[in-house]
Amino acid sequence: MEPIITLPNYINGQWSTSTAAQHLAVINPATGELIAKVPLSSAAEVNEAIQVAAEAFTTWRRTPATERVQYLFKLKNLLEENFQDLASTITQECGKTLAESKGEMRRAIENVEIACGIPMMMQGTNLEDIARGIDEIMIRQPLGVCAVICPFNFPGMIPFWFLPYALACGNTYIVKPSEKVPLTMQKIFQLIEKTGLPKGVVNLVNGAKEAVDAILDHPQIRAISFVGSTPVAKYIYSRGAANGKRLQCQGGAKNPIIVLPDADMTMTTRIAADSAFGCAGQRCLAASIAVTVGEARNTFTEAMAEIATKRIVGNGLDLNVEMGPVISTESQARIENLIQKGVDEGANLLVDGRKPQISGYENGYFVRPTILQDVNPSGKIAKTEIFGPVLSLMHVNTIDEAIALVNSGQYGNMACLFTNSGAAARKFRYEAEAGNIGINIGVAAPMAFFPFSGWKDSFFGDLHGQGNHAVEFFTQTKVVVERWPSDWSRTF
Ligand code: NAD
């Protein structure tokens, strides 16, 4: 057995042992085994990282964008070469299946590829002769030191919604991974080190609340990207804004799908199950509520119960496994309590996934796919983000009622419709109050050249991660108006 390591930080181009007083255990959720210890770095350590990033900024911003992206080209190749290892690290610390981890890393790499186009994307605009002999131009400049605070459920992909764009735009950067899954970023920073990026340009600080608060309060932090639960997103948004920072805070979700009677039921149930149970339901775009309309109810319900019961649950490293564990024993208990709450509120527990026995993995944190039927739309189970493999079924008689139900939710991350009607699809796309919409498809994280949207309590800010929004977020515009003497024949 390999020795348990205490994870270092990466500050100013060097790996350094944290002086943290407290460490947390990093556990493989499929086996319950301790795999590393993560330091809860102090504010002083965060401040040191910000200081070196601020010093590095003065040179990095002057490095031509075409030169800056050369490091990203190198990183892309290193990520490809280490693809399998990174995917299996994600599975070991996060629990998802190897196929899901590979999908995650693929999307991370796509973000690096898109950010390599920054020399084009960062271009400004200009207009000659806004008045006779006067020109006006708008240029984009980097902000300075920026930071990302990450959740546990996509340890490889989520930092890449921001990091490559921040660097390519000329900013310097601090990454604070989730303390539950810090290993993937350790490996990625070992690759970042190999790219030869100048020291201080990108730094890794492990930690939790103290580290986050230090980022929020430091005067040299210009912009913060956050992804995590809604209460923490609100906290980061308000404290960061009070300190004058630019913010984009992606929060939690409670995603509904609507199934109309004319939908292709075989395809719909397969997609709905993947959406609800993929990554053990620990995706901010996972389906959590399915609203059947009219005659869709019986066929959809029966097929979903069958798929949920048959899903193969186990260690994500086993290639035949279709769903891994949830992240922690606390999460497992929270999900099981919410299932019981649904029953107490009057729902019918159609498929009960609590306390499964997974042979060989008795210490893992497993919850099998669970389906609650006839869930009360105003009850706690219908309103609370479960973040586990639990689907709540509701039933209405018209598409208008279904859309009203969708739009009554607190969150607005994702909503889907399954139908064969173009008119119904258009109505839904137009009226649904969510930032990511699926029509006859579950919503995966958008391709890297689209911003990752999110409405209502799923997002706080203006500009989203990825694509053009990332370029806007990581740059500030400057408008220059110029007039020069028109005496061209002048001699000196
Ligand atoms: P979390 O909010 O518990 O933690 C996220 C980050 O915030 C971590 O780095 C953590 O250290 C930090 N943090 C936690 N509590 C804090 C506090 N009180 N003060 C300062 N910092 C704090 O989220 P999680 O459990 O890691 O991730 C799951 C959540 O993330 C779910 O709600 C999910 O919907 C959401 N999520 C949203 C998106 C999206 O794009 N909208 C994507 C992925 C995950």
XYZ file of C-alpha atoms and ligand atoms in Angstrom:
536
model
C 0.000 0.000 0.000
C 1.282 3.480 -0.877
C 2.007 5.808 2.078
C -0.683 8.395 2.793
C 0.613 11.768 1.672
C -0.185 15.209 2.988
C -0.852 17.319 -0.071
C 1.371 20.357 -0.677
C 0.381 23.735 -2.076
C 1.952 25.115 -5.259
C 2.985 28.731 -4.760
C 5.435 30.781 -6.826
C 6.406 27.795 -8.989
C 7.277 25.614 -5.992
C 5.629 22.840 -4.025
C 5.429 23.845 -0.393
C 4.228 22.020 2.697
C 1.403 23.926 4.302
C 1.828 25.136 7.843
C -1.888 24.504 8.435
C -2.892 23.546 11.946
C -5.714 21.374 10.644
C -5.881 18.672 7.969
C -8.838 16.768 6.538
C -8.945 13.170 5.351
C -9.448 12.590 1.628
C -11.477 9.398 1.307
C -12.174 7.126 -1.654
C -15.991 7.070 -1.470
C -16.244 3.618 -3.080
C -14.072 1.929 -0.456
C -14.088 4.273 2.535
C -10.259 4.211 2.468
C -8.095 7.174 3.403
C -6.128 8.200 0.291
C -4.511 11.510 1.317
C -4.624 14.325 3.811
C -5.403 17.854 2.718
C -4.241 20.921 4.650
C -6.670 23.693 5.516
C -4.259 26.460 4.569
C -4.216 29.641 6.589
C -5.044 33.164 5.425
C -1.307 33.925 5.569
C -0.593 31.198 3.013
C -3.332 32.488 0.724
C -1.963 36.014 1.076
C 1.488 34.781 0.085
C 0.067 33.175 -3.066
C -1.805 36.382 -3.940
C 1.324 38.451 -3.370
C 3.455 36.357 -5.756
C 0.626 36.318 -8.295
C 0.464 40.119 -8.117
C 4.222 40.331 -8.738
C 4.001 37.868 -11.638
C 1.178 39.896 -13.191
C 3.429 42.831 -14.075
C 5.424 40.633 -16.476
C 2.688 38.212 -17.529
C 0.355 40.963 -18.768
C 3.171 42.228 -21.026
C 3.747 38.759 -22.477
C 2.049 38.759 -25.901
C -1.186 36.767 -25.988
C 0.226 34.600 -28.775
C 3.096 33.691 -26.435
C 0.819 33.154 -23.430
C -1.233 30.556 -25.249
C 1.875 28.532 -26.108
C 1.813 27.327 -22.472
C -1.781 26.230 -22.984
C -0.839 24.283 -26.123
C 1.778 22.480 -24.007
C -0.746 21.885 -21.247
C -3.244 20.454 -23.717
C -0.666 17.879 -24.878
C 0.291 16.991 -21.295
C -3.370 16.551 -20.345
C -3.845 14.230 -23.342
C -0.752 12.191 -22.437
C -1.978 11.797 -18.851
C -5.659 11.421 -19.698
C -6.143 7.908 -18.276
C -4.320 8.656 -15.049
C -6.284 11.877 -14.478
C -9.589 10.110 -15.165
C -8.798 7.320 -12.730
C -7.739 9.858 -10.068
C -11.110 11.592 -10.463
C -12.885 8.269 -10.016
C -10.848 7.394 -6.940
C -11.487 10.617 -5.093
C -14.937 11.513 -6.436
C -16.554 8.122 -7.040
C -17.976 8.597 -10.540
C -17.466 5.928 -13.204
C -14.342 5.910 -15.323
C -16.408 6.777 -18.409
C -17.848 9.789 -16.571
C -14.372 10.869 -15.443
C -13.085 10.629 -19.011
C -16.024 12.740 -20.213
C -15.144 15.302 -17.554
C -11.480 15.468 -18.577
C -12.452 15.736 -22.244
C -14.501 18.834 -21.464
C -11.636 20.274 -19.399
C -9.277 19.865 -22.370
C -11.808 21.437 -24.737
C -11.701 24.560 -22.597
C -7.926 24.717 -22.991
C -8.363 24.382 -26.754
C -10.911 27.197 -26.938
C -8.820 29.467 -24.713
C -5.947 29.058 -27.199
C -8.053 31.281 -29.475
C -7.785 34.231 -27.070
C -5.548 36.270 -29.405
C -8.615 36.469 -31.677
C -11.270 36.564 -28.948
C -9.559 39.321 -26.995
C -9.418 41.755 -29.883
C -11.000 45.132 -29.337
C -12.926 47.328 -31.741
C -12.228 50.642 -33.390
C -13.868 53.289 -35.515
C -11.922 55.902 -37.444
C -13.316 59.395 -37.867
C -15.990 59.335 -35.196
C -15.686 63.061 -35.903
C -13.387 64.503 -38.529
C -9.811 63.437 -37.702
C -10.781 61.750 -34.448
C -10.554 57.980 -33.916
C -11.961 55.899 -31.099
C -10.758 52.439 -30.123
C -11.687 49.969 -27.414
C -8.974 47.699 -26.077
C -9.191 44.810 -23.629
C -6.762 44.520 -20.758
C -6.413 41.811 -18.081
C -7.651 42.502 -14.565
C -4.803 41.313 -12.358
C -4.953 38.476 -9.819
C -8.077 36.322 -10.073
C -9.175 33.174 -8.229
C -11.484 30.177 -8.523
C -13.188 28.348 -5.653
C -14.317 24.870 -6.687
C -16.940 22.281 -5.683
C -16.370 18.541 -5.234
C -18.360 17.077 -8.087
C -16.107 17.877 -11.093
C -12.559 18.157 -9.719
C -11.002 18.129 -13.198
C -13.450 20.064 -15.363
C -14.760 22.954 -13.292
C -11.435 24.762 -12.706
C -11.007 24.663 -16.498
C -14.194 26.655 -17.095
C -12.088 29.595 -15.899
C -8.354 28.934 -15.523
C -7.266 28.730 -19.189
C -9.210 31.884 -20.085
C -7.888 33.809 -17.092
C -4.284 32.989 -17.995
C -4.645 33.483 -21.741
C -6.198 36.921 -21.125
C -3.093 37.908 -19.149
C -4.264 37.515 -15.552
C -2.468 35.574 -12.847
C -4.385 32.993 -10.893
C -5.157 31.184 -7.645
C -6.984 27.818 -7.621
C -8.709 26.665 -4.412
C -9.948 23.105 -5.072
C -12.660 21.446 -3.020
C -11.127 20.062 0.155
C -13.093 16.852 -0.523
C -11.357 16.146 -3.865
C -7.961 17.871 -3.961
C -5.978 15.090 -5.697
C -6.908 15.745 -9.331
C -5.654 19.335 -9.131
C -2.402 18.117 -7.567
C -1.815 16.008 -10.648
C -2.867 18.792 -12.997
C -0.494 21.225 -11.303
C 2.336 18.715 -11.747
C 1.571 19.026 -15.478
C 1.238 22.815 -15.287
C 4.719 22.852 -13.740
C 6.034 20.985 -16.806
C 4.699 23.649 -19.181
C 7.334 26.079 -17.859
C 4.798 28.792 -17.026
C 6.644 31.630 -15.263
C 6.572 31.288 -11.492
C 3.697 32.903 -9.668
C 1.430 33.002 -12.732
C -0.743 30.180 -11.411
C -0.889 28.971 -7.815
C -2.670 26.195 -5.942
C -3.821 26.682 -2.365
C -5.680 23.885 -0.567
C -8.100 24.777 2.158
C -11.643 25.582 3.169
C -13.441 28.576 4.711
C -10.390 30.422 6.050
C -8.690 30.231 2.650
C -11.866 31.346 0.863
C -12.379 34.289 3.205
C -8.771 35.359 2.662
C -9.416 35.395 -1.095
C -12.657 37.351 -0.610
C -11.003 39.990 1.531
C -7.642 40.478 -0.164
C -7.452 43.883 -1.885
C -5.331 42.531 -4.756
C -7.871 39.922 -5.840
C -9.770 41.470 -8.743
C -12.196 38.717 -9.750
C -13.540 35.491 -8.273
C -15.239 32.544 -9.962
C -17.181 30.271 -7.648
C -19.050 27.030 -8.253
C -20.844 25.277 -5.391
C -24.028 25.312 -3.342
C -26.421 28.270 -3.390
C -25.986 29.405 0.240
C -22.196 29.595 -0.235
C -22.607 31.207 -3.679
C -24.754 33.941 -2.104
C -22.209 34.439 0.667
C -19.277 34.696 -1.757
C -21.207 37.020 -4.044
C -22.212 39.422 -1.281
C -18.906 39.476 0.627
C -16.865 39.659 -2.578
C -19.053 42.446 -3.999
C -18.815 44.403 -0.740
C -15.050 44.235 -1.265
C -15.392 45.557 -4.818
C -14.570 42.353 -6.704
C -15.931 41.126 -10.005
C -17.840 37.874 -9.357
C -19.470 34.965 -11.104
C -21.030 32.505 -8.642
C -22.705 29.341 -9.882
C -25.003 27.788 -7.308
C -27.177 24.748 -6.745
C -30.120 23.407 -8.690
C -33.340 21.410 -8.646
C -33.782 20.483 -12.276
C -37.120 19.451 -13.772
C -37.863 17.508 -16.922
C -41.279 17.407 -18.591
C -42.503 14.342 -20.491
C -45.360 14.817 -22.953
C -47.456 11.830 -24.063
C -46.166 12.044 -27.656
C -42.497 11.586 -26.618
C -40.511 8.566 -27.803
C -40.735 6.747 -24.484
C -37.818 4.342 -25.005
C -35.423 7.182 -25.745
C -36.938 9.470 -23.104
C -36.647 7.010 -20.224
C -33.066 6.087 -21.146
C -32.073 9.767 -21.257
C -34.038 10.654 -18.112
C -32.325 7.839 -16.183
C -28.875 8.938 -17.351
C -29.700 12.516 -16.395
C -31.028 11.607 -12.932
C -28.562 8.868 -12.003
C -25.383 9.838 -13.914
C -22.563 10.739 -11.491
C -24.920 9.350 -8.794
C -27.093 12.446 -9.269
C -24.256 14.712 -8.164
C -24.403 17.028 -11.171
C -25.791 20.543 -11.114
C -27.507 19.657 -14.414
C -28.982 16.356 -13.165
C -32.720 15.765 -13.522
C -34.291 15.784 -10.078
C -38.003 16.108 -10.888
C -39.894 14.465 -13.757
C -43.302 15.935 -14.567
C -45.421 13.631 -16.698
C -48.275 15.138 -18.691
C -51.524 13.242 -19.396
C -51.043 9.720 -20.691
C -47.253 9.828 -20.365
C -47.585 8.910 -16.705
C -47.919 5.119 -16.744
C -45.453 4.146 -19.444
C -42.807 6.580 -18.174
C -43.193 5.492 -14.550
C -43.012 1.763 -15.256
C -39.985 2.065 -17.542
C -38.118 4.330 -15.126
C -38.708 1.953 -12.214
C -37.278 -0.894 -14.282
C -34.189 1.063 -15.379
C -33.533 2.329 -11.836
C -33.752 -1.165 -10.369
C -31.405 -2.658 -12.969
C -28.671 -0.011 -12.825
C -25.321 -1.573 -11.902
C -23.896 0.232 -8.888
C -20.364 -0.192 -7.575
C -16.797 1.067 -7.711
C -16.493 3.405 -10.707
C -13.154 1.819 -11.597
C -14.938 -1.448 -12.503
C -15.749 -1.084 -16.175
C -19.206 -2.711 -16.016
C -20.370 -0.315 -13.277
C -22.956 2.265 -14.360
C -23.149 4.343 -11.189
C -20.663 4.996 -8.394
C -21.060 6.055 -4.758
C -21.965 9.484 -3.421
C -19.155 11.624 -2.088
C -19.251 11.036 1.687
C -20.943 9.276 4.530
C -22.554 12.616 5.501
C -23.923 13.003 1.997
C -25.245 9.437 2.048
C -27.056 10.095 5.365
C -28.432 13.437 4.096
C -29.825 11.798 0.937
C -31.382 8.932 2.891
C -33.021 11.393 5.288
C -34.460 13.381 2.384
C -35.899 10.195 0.863
C -37.591 9.486 4.197
C -38.849 13.075 4.269
C -40.482 12.489 0.889
C -42.240 9.393 2.233
C -43.338 11.319 5.325
C -44.776 14.001 3.032
C -46.954 11.388 1.345
C -44.917 10.263 -1.682
C -44.953 6.641 -2.786
C -41.424 5.169 -2.630
C -41.526 3.334 -5.948
C -37.835 2.330 -5.938
C -35.933 2.483 -2.639
C -32.165 2.799 -3.042
C -31.242 3.228 0.605
C -28.581 1.130 2.317
C -27.696 -1.153 -0.581
C -25.243 -3.988 -0.070
C -22.522 -3.655 -2.716
C -20.463 -6.812 -2.572
C -16.800 -6.087 -1.904
C -17.512 -2.425 -1.079
C -19.273 -2.647 2.264
C -17.533 0.533 3.498
C -18.453 2.634 0.453
C -21.011 5.449 0.466
C -23.643 4.013 -1.833
C -27.232 5.005 -2.517
C -28.916 3.107 -5.355
C -31.232 4.908 -7.836
C -34.393 5.905 -6.022
C -37.779 7.004 -7.360
C -40.468 8.793 -5.379
C -43.904 8.937 -7.003
C -46.702 11.499 -6.500
C -44.400 13.937 -4.793
C -46.147 16.931 -3.263
C -45.016 19.957 -5.353
C -44.992 22.218 -2.320
C -43.243 19.766 0.014
C -39.610 19.866 1.141
C -38.530 17.019 -1.114
C -39.786 18.932 -4.184
C -37.906 22.081 -3.235
C -34.613 20.847 -1.793
C -31.539 20.060 -3.864
C -30.899 16.384 -3.016
C -27.655 15.981 -5.012
C -28.028 12.225 -5.081
C -29.589 9.586 -7.377
C -33.191 10.400 -6.474
C -35.910 11.244 -8.990
C -39.235 12.733 -7.834
C -42.244 12.105 -10.086
C -45.149 14.541 -10.394
C -48.124 14.515 -12.708
C -50.220 17.197 -14.426
C -52.720 17.303 -17.276
C -51.461 20.095 -19.540
C -48.146 21.500 -20.770
C -49.111 24.884 -19.306
C -49.433 23.333 -15.848
C -46.097 21.565 -16.346
C -44.293 24.768 -17.353
C -45.883 26.635 -14.442
C -44.551 23.919 -12.121
C -41.077 24.198 -13.651
C -41.096 27.968 -13.301
C -42.309 27.903 -9.707
C -38.913 26.605 -8.534
C -36.295 28.623 -6.686
C -33.538 27.515 -9.050
C -33.056 27.939 -12.807
C -30.119 25.833 -13.880
C -31.657 23.352 -16.299
C -35.028 22.262 -17.671
C -35.840 19.634 -20.319
C -38.803 18.722 -22.463
C -39.444 15.399 -24.206
C -41.902 15.562 -27.080
C -42.410 15.004 -30.799
C -44.119 18.356 -31.231
C -42.113 21.262 -32.606
C -44.745 23.703 -31.372
C -44.572 22.347 -27.818
C -40.778 22.446 -27.958
C -40.774 26.061 -29.081
C -43.259 27.078 -26.405
C -41.113 25.377 -23.761
C -37.839 26.850 -24.992
C -39.470 30.274 -24.962
C -41.206 30.083 -21.575
C -39.022 27.891 -19.355
C -37.136 29.869 -16.721
C -33.775 28.122 -16.796
C -30.370 28.960 -18.213
C -29.718 25.560 -19.817
C -32.504 23.943 -21.826
C -32.728 20.431 -23.280
C -35.209 19.309 -25.914
C -35.288 15.501 -26.187
C -31.867 15.389 -24.584
C -30.444 15.602 -21.087
C -28.261 18.663 -20.620
C -24.544 18.075 -20.241
C -22.119 20.896 -19.464
C -22.224 23.082 -22.598
C -19.386 22.883 -25.103
C -16.485 25.135 -24.184
C -17.378 27.795 -26.761
C -20.776 28.394 -25.089
C -21.144 30.142 -21.735
C -22.439 27.898 -18.936
C -25.671 29.650 -18.135
C -27.840 29.469 -15.024
C -30.729 31.613 -13.784
C -32.458 32.556 -10.545
C -30.822 31.040 -7.453
C -28.499 28.942 -9.613
C -26.327 31.910 -10.570
C -25.226 35.204 -9.079
C -23.414 37.575 -11.380
C -23.586 38.682 -14.999
C -20.956 36.899 -17.060
C -20.748 33.109 -17.044
C -17.838 30.704 -17.383
C -16.462 29.515 -20.756
C -16.353 31.020 -24.229
C -16.918 34.702 -24.928
C -18.308 35.327 -21.466
C -14.997 34.176 -19.973
C -13.094 36.639 -22.156
C -15.422 39.426 -21.020
C -15.119 38.361 -17.399
C -11.332 38.195 -17.381
C -10.736 41.487 -19.179
C -11.645 45.107 -18.647
C -12.311 47.424 -21.532
C -10.613 50.739 -22.087
C -11.901 53.245 -24.614
C -9.339 55.563 -26.171
C -10.223 58.587 -28.265
C -7.423 60.130 -30.316
C -6.849 63.231 -32.409
C -3.558 63.944 -34.093
C -2.473 67.106 -35.889
C -3.195 66.786 -39.565
C -0.009 68.573 -40.664
C 1.617 65.466 -42.234
C 4.307 67.485 -44.015
C 5.794 68.787 -40.770
C 9.564 68.408 -40.432
C 11.545 68.185 -37.177
P -20.036 23.767 -1.368
O -20.794 25.022 -1.544
O -20.178 23.041 -0.091
O -18.448 24.041 -1.533
C -17.936 24.707 -2.664
C -16.658 25.443 -2.267
O -16.972 26.434 -1.304
C -15.586 24.549 -1.657
O -14.355 24.888 -2.231
C -15.624 24.893 -0.179
O -14.354 24.832 0.419
C -16.145 26.319 -0.156
N -16.979 26.595 1.018
C -17.894 25.774 1.567
N -18.502 26.391 2.602
C -17.959 27.614 2.718
C -18.175 28.711 3.591
N -19.074 28.669 4.556
N -17.445 29.830 3.413
C -16.533 29.906 2.429
N -16.284 28.881 1.565
C -16.992 27.758 1.696
O -20.416 22.833 -2.619
P -20.042 21.310 -2.872
O -20.812 20.446 -1.940
O -18.582 21.136 -2.975
O -20.608 21.113 -4.365
C -21.936 20.750 -4.637
C -22.786 21.959 -4.968
O -22.229 22.629 -6.091
C -24.201 21.603 -5.376
O -25.081 22.514 -4.780
C -24.208 21.759 -6.874
O -25.451 22.043 -7.457
C -23.264 22.889 -7.044
N -22.695 22.923 -8.381
C -23.155 23.891 -9.226
C -22.694 23.937 -10.524
C -23.191 24.968 -11.481
O -22.624 25.094 -12.546
N -24.228 25.716 -11.140
C -21.729 23.006 -10.961
C -21.272 22.053 -10.056
C -21.770 22.022 -8.771
